[in-house]
């Protein structure tokens, strides 16, 4: 009899639903992570690629625009105002407009988020260049440095800490904003997050949210390490 009871108990335990079943629907569910690991990995990789591509595009545009406008006060003011206006455009409108040219593709997300990042990056690139001491520029000019050499050998290295500070902010904010790419079906972890919210799937909402936070933290730490590596003279100074 005891053996029969034990066998029945084991069968009941084996039949218990997993913690991500609708009848349980737990927030923290290791079984869900194990079961959906391939989907989570694919979504995380897409999220990372969209983030890196968007920020890289934003940085290239910000540097080019800042170099053109830095010594032109009126153009500089117009640039700052324009990037602020772009940042206020709702993502639904932004992606809808871009989709007319790029279609429902990752390019729509990358271009849109790259434009959003300009509000942060343009200001920091300009601030970094402005922070270069005038006497250093004068000394380099007196030594025969041309404009290009002055920029690449003197001004750019000294501007790096401030530019990287802005890049860190832009990167972390872009990690969050990539989820908006669900509008065009390319939102990385945002796709799974949106589906989890629609289905009231707690484990999926919690897991994808945590992965977004972890990705943002890891990218920020990577940028901090890179900044320390390329600016050894700033070590020991709070980043």
PDB file of C-alpha atoms in Angstrom:
ATOM      1  CA  UNK A   1       0.000   0.000   0.000  1.00  0.00           C
ATOM      2  CA  UNK A   2       2.773   2.433   0.938  1.00  0.00           C
ATOM      3  CA  UNK A   3       4.477   1.765  -2.388  1.00  0.00           C
ATOM      4  CA  UNK A   4       1.256   2.473  -4.261  1.00  0.00           C
ATOM      5  CA  UNK A   5       0.727   5.733  -2.377  1.00  0.00           C
ATOM      6  CA  UNK A   6       4.317   6.764  -3.086  1.00  0.00           C
ATOM      7  CA  UNK A   7       3.914   6.034  -6.786  1.00  0.00           C
ATOM      8  CA  UNK A   8       0.705   8.064  -6.937  1.00  0.00           C
ATOM      9  CA  UNK A   9       2.370  11.035  -5.190  1.00  0.00           C
ATOM     10  CA  UNK A  10       5.260  10.916  -7.620  1.00  0.00           C
ATOM     11  CA  UNK A  11       2.861  10.906 -10.560  1.00  0.00           C
ATOM     12  CA  UNK A  12       1.004  13.927  -9.156  1.00  0.00           C
ATOM     13  CA  UNK A  13       4.250  15.819  -8.625  1.00  0.00           C
ATOM     14  CA  UNK A  14       5.375  14.987 -12.142  1.00  0.00           C
ATOM     15  CA  UNK A  15       2.090  16.318 -13.465  1.00  0.00           C
ATOM     16  CA  UNK A  16       2.467  19.675 -11.714  1.00  0.00           C
ATOM     17  CA  UNK A  17       2.498  22.480 -14.319  1.00  0.00           C
ATOM     18  CA  UNK A  18       5.736  24.422 -14.847  1.00  0.00           C
ATOM     19  CA  UNK A  19       6.063  27.837 -13.252  1.00  0.00           C
ATOM     20  CA  UNK A  20       5.435  29.520 -16.610  1.00  0.00           C
ATOM     21  CA  UNK A  21       2.082  27.769 -17.162  1.00  0.00           C
ATOM     22  CA  UNK A  22      -1.037  29.933 -17.198  1.00  0.00           C
ATOM     23  CA  UNK A  23      -2.285  28.284 -14.018  1.00  0.00           C
ATOM     24  CA  UNK A  24       0.900  29.283 -12.172  1.00  0.00           C
ATOM     25  CA  UNK A  25       2.273  32.250 -14.166  1.00  0.00           C
ATOM     26  CA  UNK A  26       5.157  33.096 -11.813  1.00  0.00           C
ATOM     27  CA  UNK A  27       7.303  36.197 -12.336  1.00  0.00           C
ATOM     28  CA  UNK A  28      10.592  34.402 -11.627  1.00  0.00           C
ATOM     29  CA  UNK A  29      10.735  31.117 -13.509  1.00  0.00           C
ATOM     30  CA  UNK A  30      14.027  29.292 -14.214  1.00  0.00           C
ATOM     31  CA  UNK A  31      12.059  26.700 -16.182  1.00  0.00           C
ATOM     32  CA  UNK A  32      10.946  29.384 -18.623  1.00  0.00           C
ATOM     33  CA  UNK A  33      14.532  30.589 -19.127  1.00  0.00           C
ATOM     34  CA  UNK A  34      15.685  27.018 -19.788  1.00  0.00           C
ATOM     35  CA  UNK A  35      12.786  26.208 -22.109  1.00  0.00           C
ATOM     36  CA  UNK A  36      13.008  29.397 -24.168  1.00  0.00           C
ATOM     37  CA  UNK A  37      16.784  29.910 -24.032  1.00  0.00           C
ATOM     38  CA  UNK A  38      17.262  29.804 -27.854  1.00  0.00           C
ATOM     39  CA  UNK A  39      14.581  32.467 -28.388  1.00  0.00           C
ATOM     40  CA  UNK A  40      16.006  34.627 -25.613  1.00  0.00           C
ATOM     41  CA  UNK A  41      19.527  34.370 -27.035  1.00  0.00           C
ATOM     42  CA  UNK A  42      18.373  35.276 -30.552  1.00  0.00           C
ATOM     43  CA  UNK A  43      16.371  38.252 -29.243  1.00  0.00           C
ATOM     44  CA  UNK A  44      19.317  39.453 -27.136  1.00  0.00           C
ATOM     45  CA  UNK A  45      21.702  39.252 -30.099  1.00  0.00           C
ATOM     46  CA  UNK A  46      19.275  41.219 -32.273  1.00  0.00           C
ATOM     47  CA  UNK A  47      18.867  43.770 -29.480  1.00  0.00           C
ATOM     48  CA  UNK A  48      22.636  44.160 -29.168  1.00  0.00           C
ATOM     49  CA  UNK A  49      23.183  44.539 -32.910  1.00  0.00           C
ATOM     50  CA  UNK A  50      20.429  47.150 -33.231  1.00  0.00           C
ATOM     51  CA  UNK A  51      21.852  49.076 -30.273  1.00  0.00           C
ATOM     52  CA  UNK A  52      25.442  49.077 -31.521  1.00  0.00           C
ATOM     53  CA  UNK A  53      24.463  49.989 -35.088  1.00  0.00           C
ATOM     54  CA  UNK A  54      22.166  52.803 -33.945  1.00  0.00           C
ATOM     55  CA  UNK A  55      24.707  54.357 -31.581  1.00  0.00           C
ATOM     56  CA  UNK A  56      27.512  54.001 -34.131  1.00  0.00           C
ATOM     57  CA  UNK A  57      25.413  55.800 -36.736  1.00  0.00           C
ATOM     58  CA  UNK A  58      24.518  58.510 -34.240  1.00  0.00           C
ATOM     59  CA  UNK A  59      28.148  59.008 -33.226  1.00  0.00           C
ATOM     60  CA  UNK A  60      29.368  59.328 -36.829  1.00  0.00           C
ATOM     61  CA  UNK A  61      26.643  61.864 -37.619  1.00  0.00           C
ATOM     62  CA  UNK A  62      27.230  63.756 -34.373  1.00  0.00           C
ATOM     63  CA  UNK A  63      30.965  64.105 -34.976  1.00  0.00           C
ATOM     64  CA  UNK A  64      30.454  65.262 -38.567  1.00  0.00           C
ATOM     65  CA  UNK A  65      27.757  67.778 -37.647  1.00  0.00           C
ATOM     66  CA  UNK A  66      29.665  69.078 -34.631  1.00  0.00           C
ATOM     67  CA  UNK A  67      32.825  69.666 -36.676  1.00  0.00           C
ATOM     68  CA  UNK A  68      30.873  71.642 -39.260  1.00  0.00           C
ATOM     69  CA  UNK A  69      28.999  73.756 -36.708  1.00  0.00           C
ATOM     70  CA  UNK A  70      31.535  74.213 -33.905  1.00  0.00           C
ATOM     71  CA  UNK A  71      32.876  77.588 -35.100  1.00  0.00           C
ATOM     72  CA  UNK A  72      29.602  78.828 -36.581  1.00  0.00           C
ATOM     73  CA  UNK A  73      27.393  80.131 -33.733  1.00  0.00           C
ATOM     74  CA  UNK A  74      24.184  80.390 -35.756  1.00  0.00           C
ATOM     75  CA  UNK A  75      24.602  76.955 -37.306  1.00  0.00           C
ATOM     76  CA  UNK A  76      25.521  75.561 -33.911  1.00  0.00           C
ATOM     77  CA  UNK A  77      22.363  76.952 -32.356  1.00  0.00           C
ATOM     78  CA  UNK A  78      20.277  75.591 -35.229  1.00  0.00           C
ATOM     79  CA  UNK A  79      21.886  72.171 -34.878  1.00  0.00           C
ATOM     80  CA  UNK A  80      21.232  71.979 -31.149  1.00  0.00           C
ATOM     81  CA  UNK A  81      17.625  73.028 -31.621  1.00  0.00           C
ATOM     82  CA  UNK A  82      17.060  70.602 -34.485  1.00  0.00           C
ATOM     83  CA  UNK A  83      18.360  67.586 -32.599  1.00  0.00           C
ATOM     84  CA  UNK A  84      16.128  68.489 -29.660  1.00  0.00           C
ATOM     85  CA  UNK A  85      13.092  68.689 -31.941  1.00  0.00           C
ATOM     86  CA  UNK A  86      13.935  65.317 -33.503  1.00  0.00           C
ATOM     87  CA  UNK A  87      14.132  63.772 -30.032  1.00  0.00           C
ATOM     88  CA  UNK A  88      10.583  64.929 -29.275  1.00  0.00           C
ATOM     89  CA  UNK A  89       9.075  63.176 -32.312  1.00  0.00           C
ATOM     90  CA  UNK A  90       6.998  60.193 -31.095  1.00  0.00           C
ATOM     91  CA  UNK A  91       8.542  56.866 -32.062  1.00  0.00           C
ATOM     92  CA  UNK A  92       5.379  55.733 -33.850  1.00  0.00           C
ATOM     93  CA  UNK A  93       5.524  58.779 -36.119  1.00  0.00           C
ATOM     94  CA  UNK A  94       9.295  58.507 -36.596  1.00  0.00           C
ATOM     95  CA  UNK A  95       9.251  54.848 -37.597  1.00  0.00           C
ATOM     96  CA  UNK A  96       6.172  55.308 -39.779  1.00  0.00           C
ATOM     97  CA  UNK A  97       7.877  58.102 -41.711  1.00  0.00           C
ATOM     98  CA  UNK A  98      11.144  56.211 -42.088  1.00  0.00           C
ATOM     99  CA  UNK A  99       9.351  53.026 -43.140  1.00  0.00           C
ATOM    100  CA  UNK A 100       8.171  54.835 -46.271  1.00  0.00           C
ATOM    101  CA  UNK A 101      11.785  54.778 -47.474  1.00  0.00           C
ATOM    102  CA  UNK A 102      13.339  51.826 -45.645  1.00  0.00           C
ATOM    103  CA  UNK A 103      10.379  49.475 -45.328  1.00  0.00           C
ATOM    104  CA  UNK A 104       9.683  47.307 -42.311  1.00  0.00           C
ATOM    105  CA  UNK A 105      13.324  46.458 -41.702  1.00  0.00           C
ATOM    106  CA  UNK A 106      16.096  46.799 -39.113  1.00  0.00           C
ATOM    107  CA  UNK A 107      17.275  49.861 -41.058  1.00  0.00           C
ATOM    108  CA  UNK A 108      14.158  51.717 -39.931  1.00  0.00           C
ATOM    109  CA  UNK A 109      15.024  51.109 -36.288  1.00  0.00           C
ATOM    110  CA  UNK A 110      18.726  51.876 -36.713  1.00  0.00           C
ATOM    111  CA  UNK A 111      18.161  55.167 -38.527  1.00  0.00           C
ATOM    112  CA  UNK A 112      15.400  56.241 -36.144  1.00  0.00           C
ATOM    113  CA  UNK A 113      17.357  55.512 -32.989  1.00  0.00           C
ATOM    114  CA  UNK A 114      20.512  56.974 -34.508  1.00  0.00           C
ATOM    115  CA  UNK A 115      18.645  60.249 -35.046  1.00  0.00           C
ATOM    116  CA  UNK A 116      17.286  60.163 -31.495  1.00  0.00           C
ATOM    117  CA  UNK A 117      20.807  59.726 -30.096  1.00  0.00           C
ATOM    118  CA  UNK A 118      21.948  62.972 -31.740  1.00  0.00           C
ATOM    119  CA  UNK A 119      20.261  65.001 -29.007  1.00  0.00           C
ATOM    120  CA  UNK A 120      22.815  63.618 -26.555  1.00  0.00           C
ATOM    121  CA  UNK A 121      25.837  62.990 -28.745  1.00  0.00           C
ATOM    122  CA  UNK A 122      26.000  66.324 -30.591  1.00  0.00           C
ATOM    123  CA  UNK A 123      26.068  68.232 -27.308  1.00  0.00           C
ATOM    124  CA  UNK A 124      28.797  66.069 -25.843  1.00  0.00           C
ATOM    125  CA  UNK A 125      30.978  66.189 -28.943  1.00  0.00           C
ATOM    126  CA  UNK A 126      30.728  69.978 -28.970  1.00  0.00           C
ATOM    127  CA  UNK A 127      31.332  70.144 -25.217  1.00  0.00           C
ATOM    128  CA  UNK A 128      34.373  67.896 -25.551  1.00  0.00           C
ATOM    129  CA  UNK A 129      35.894  70.040 -28.297  1.00  0.00           C
ATOM    130  CA  UNK A 130      35.106  73.226 -26.368  1.00  0.00           C
ATOM    131  CA  UNK A 131      36.857  71.816 -23.297  1.00  0.00           C
ATOM    132  CA  UNK A 132      40.230  71.581 -25.044  1.00  0.00           C
ATOM    133  CA  UNK A 133      42.398  74.318 -23.449  1.00  0.00           C
ATOM    134  CA  UNK A 134      43.057  77.233 -25.784  1.00  0.00           C
ATOM    135  CA  UNK A 135      46.715  77.326 -24.784  1.00  0.00           C
ATOM    136  CA  UNK A 136      47.143  73.712 -25.880  1.00  0.00           C
ATOM    137  CA  UNK A 137      45.663  74.535 -29.285  1.00  0.00           C
ATOM    138  CA  UNK A 138      47.904  77.585 -29.583  1.00  0.00           C
ATOM    139  CA  UNK A 139      50.985  75.589 -28.648  1.00  0.00           C
ATOM    140  CA  UNK A 140      50.193  72.876 -31.201  1.00  0.00           C
ATOM    141  CA  UNK A 141      49.523  75.487 -33.870  1.00  0.00           C
ATOM    142  CA  UNK A 142      52.842  77.148 -33.052  1.00  0.00           C
ATOM    143  CA  UNK A 143      54.572  73.797 -33.566  1.00  0.00           C
ATOM    144  CA  UNK A 144      53.207  73.658 -37.095  1.00  0.00           C
ATOM    145  CA  UNK A 145      50.154  71.430 -36.608  1.00  0.00           C
ATOM    146  CA  UNK A 146      47.648  71.781 -39.452  1.00  0.00           C
ATOM    147  CA  UNK A 147      43.879  71.669 -38.855  1.00  0.00           C
ATOM    148  CA  UNK A 148      43.536  67.934 -39.492  1.00  0.00           C
ATOM    149  CA  UNK A 149      46.574  67.005 -37.436  1.00  0.00           C
ATOM    150  CA  UNK A 150      45.478  69.347 -34.652  1.00  0.00           C
ATOM    151  CA  UNK A 151      42.068  67.678 -34.580  1.00  0.00           C
ATOM    152  CA  UNK A 152      43.256  64.073 -34.670  1.00  0.00           C
ATOM    153  CA  UNK A 153      46.371  64.386 -32.506  1.00  0.00           C
ATOM    154  CA  UNK A 154      45.372  67.016 -29.954  1.00  0.00           C
ATOM    155  CA  UNK A 155      41.708  67.978 -29.822  1.00  0.00           C
ATOM    156  CA  UNK A 156      40.099  64.558 -30.337  1.00  0.00           C
ATOM    157  CA  UNK A 157      42.129  62.754 -27.638  1.00  0.00           C
ATOM    158  CA  UNK A 158      41.451  65.512 -25.109  1.00  0.00           C
ATOM    159  CA  UNK A 159      37.738  65.508 -25.986  1.00  0.00           C
ATOM    160  CA  UNK A 160      37.389  61.742 -25.571  1.00  0.00           C
ATOM    161  CA  UNK A 161      36.358  61.677 -21.862  1.00  0.00           C
ATOM    162  CA  UNK A 162      33.433  64.055 -22.387  1.00  0.00           C
ATOM    163  CA  UNK A 163      32.406  62.425 -25.661  1.00  0.00           C
ATOM    164  CA  UNK A 164      32.498  58.980 -24.059  1.00  0.00           C
ATOM    165  CA  UNK A 165      30.372  60.193 -21.166  1.00  0.00           C
ATOM    166  CA  UNK A 166      27.708  61.182 -23.679  1.00  0.00           C
ATOM    167  CA  UNK A 167      28.178  57.923 -25.562  1.00  0.00           C
ATOM    168  CA  UNK A 168      27.490  55.984 -22.377  1.00  0.00           C
ATOM    169  CA  UNK A 169      24.223  57.842 -21.807  1.00  0.00           C
ATOM    170  CA  UNK A 170      23.208  57.416 -25.450  1.00  0.00           C
ATOM    171  CA  UNK A 171      24.014  53.702 -25.382  1.00  0.00           C
ATOM    172  CA  UNK A 172      22.052  52.968 -22.230  1.00  0.00           C
ATOM    173  CA  UNK A 173      19.051  54.953 -23.445  1.00  0.00           C
ATOM    174  CA  UNK A 174      19.221  53.241 -26.840  1.00  0.00           C
ATOM    175  CA  UNK A 175      19.122  49.813 -25.210  1.00  0.00           C
ATOM    176  CA  UNK A 176      15.787  50.825 -23.720  1.00  0.00           C
ATOM    177  CA  UNK A 177      14.520  52.467 -26.899  1.00  0.00           C
ATOM    178  CA  UNK A 178      15.317  49.467 -29.114  1.00  0.00           C
ATOM    179  CA  UNK A 179      12.198  47.877 -27.616  1.00  0.00           C
ATOM    180  CA  UNK A 180      10.193  50.481 -29.566  1.00  0.00           C
ATOM    181  CA  UNK A 181      11.286  48.658 -32.705  1.00  0.00           C
ATOM    182  CA  UNK A 182       8.398  46.265 -32.080  1.00  0.00           C
ATOM    183  CA  UNK A 183       6.414  48.803 -34.123  1.00  0.00           C
ATOM    184  CA  UNK A 184       8.151  47.430 -37.232  1.00  0.00           C
ATOM    185  CA  UNK A 185       8.721  43.922 -35.802  1.00  0.00           C
ATOM    186  CA  UNK A 186      12.432  44.518 -35.097  1.00  0.00           C
ATOM    187  CA  UNK A 187      12.655  45.262 -31.406  1.00  0.00           C
ATOM    188  CA  UNK A 188      15.019  42.595 -30.123  1.00  0.00           C
ATOM    189  CA  UNK A 189      13.935  41.691 -26.630  1.00  0.00           C
ATOM    190  CA  UNK A 190      11.118  44.193 -27.064  1.00  0.00           C
ATOM    191  CA  UNK A 191       9.260  41.771 -29.327  1.00  0.00           C
ATOM    192  CA  UNK A 192       9.153  39.145 -26.599  1.00  0.00           C
ATOM    193  CA  UNK A 193       8.403  41.776 -23.969  1.00  0.00           C
ATOM    194  CA  UNK A 194       5.422  43.068 -25.929  1.00  0.00           C
ATOM    195  CA  UNK A 195       4.111  39.562 -26.502  1.00  0.00           C
ATOM    196  CA  UNK A 196       4.491  38.806 -22.801  1.00  0.00           C
ATOM    197  CA  UNK A 197       2.533  41.931 -21.868  1.00  0.00           C
ATOM    198  CA  UNK A 198      -0.210  41.137 -24.393  1.00  0.00           C
ATOM    199  CA  UNK A 199      -0.545  37.589 -23.028  1.00  0.00           C
ATOM    200  CA  UNK A 200      -0.073  38.574 -19.353  1.00  0.00           C
ATOM    201  CA  UNK A 201       2.913  36.197 -19.402  1.00  0.00           C
ATOM    202  CA  UNK A 202       4.756  37.261 -16.247  1.00  0.00           C
ATOM    203  CA  UNK A 203       7.890  35.139 -16.672  1.00  0.00           C
ATOM    204  CA  UNK A 204       8.472  36.463 -20.177  1.00  0.00           C
ATOM    205  CA  UNK A 205       7.936  40.096 -19.137  1.00  0.00           C
ATOM    206  CA  UNK A 206      10.277  39.775 -16.156  1.00  0.00           C
ATOM    207  CA  UNK A 207      13.009  37.820 -17.958  1.00  0.00           C
ATOM    208  CA  UNK A 208      13.182  40.087 -21.011  1.00  0.00           C
ATOM    209  CA  UNK A 209      13.140  43.194 -18.805  1.00  0.00           C
ATOM    210  CA  UNK A 210      16.030  41.871 -16.740  1.00  0.00           C
ATOM    211  CA  UNK A 211      17.981  40.997 -19.878  1.00  0.00           C
ATOM    212  CA  UNK A 212      17.546  44.575 -21.156  1.00  0.00           C
ATOM    213  CA  UNK A 213      18.926  45.938 -17.891  1.00  0.00           C
ATOM    214  CA  UNK A 214      21.835  43.483 -17.888  1.00  0.00           C
ATOM    215  CA  UNK A 215      22.675  44.361 -21.500  1.00  0.00           C
ATOM    216  CA  UNK A 216      22.660  48.081 -20.692  1.00  0.00           C
ATOM    217  CA  UNK A 217      24.926  47.576 -17.668  1.00  0.00           C
ATOM    218  CA  UNK A 218      27.381  45.389 -19.581  1.00  0.00           C
ATOM    219  CA  UNK A 219      27.641  47.852 -22.461  1.00  0.00           C
ATOM    220  CA  UNK A 220      28.157  50.720 -20.027  1.00  0.00           C
ATOM    221  CA  UNK A 221      30.942  48.834 -18.236  1.00  0.00           C
ATOM    222  CA  UNK A 222      32.538  48.030 -21.588  1.00  0.00           C
ATOM    223  CA  UNK A 223      32.538  51.718 -22.530  1.00  0.00           C
ATOM    224  CA  UNK A 224      34.007  52.661 -19.141  1.00  0.00           C
ATOM    225  CA  UNK A 225      36.814  50.139 -19.649  1.00  0.00           C
ATOM    226  CA  UNK A 226      37.448  51.409 -23.187  1.00  0.00           C
ATOM    227  CA  UNK A 227      37.565  55.010 -21.986  1.00  0.00           C
ATOM    228  CA  UNK A 228      40.094  54.152 -19.292  1.00  0.00           C
ATOM    229  CA  UNK A 229      42.194  52.288 -21.839  1.00  0.00           C
ATOM    230  CA  UNK A 230      42.387  55.133 -24.371  1.00  0.00           C
ATOM    231  CA  UNK A 231      42.707  57.934 -21.789  1.00  0.00           C
ATOM    232  CA  UNK A 232      45.334  56.698 -19.332  1.00  0.00           C
ATOM    233  CA  UNK A 233      45.908  60.246 -18.057  1.00  0.00           C
ATOM    234  CA  UNK A 234      42.414  60.279 -16.536  1.00  0.00           C
ATOM    235  CA  UNK A 235      42.853  57.162 -14.410  1.00  0.00           C
ATOM    236  CA  UNK A 236      42.151  57.857 -10.811  1.00  0.00           C
ATOM    237  CA  UNK A 237      39.598  60.521 -11.763  1.00  0.00           C
ATOM    238  CA  UNK A 238      35.922  59.661 -11.315  1.00  0.00           C
ATOM    239  CA  UNK A 239      34.280  58.746 -14.641  1.00  0.00           C
TER     240      UNK A 239
END
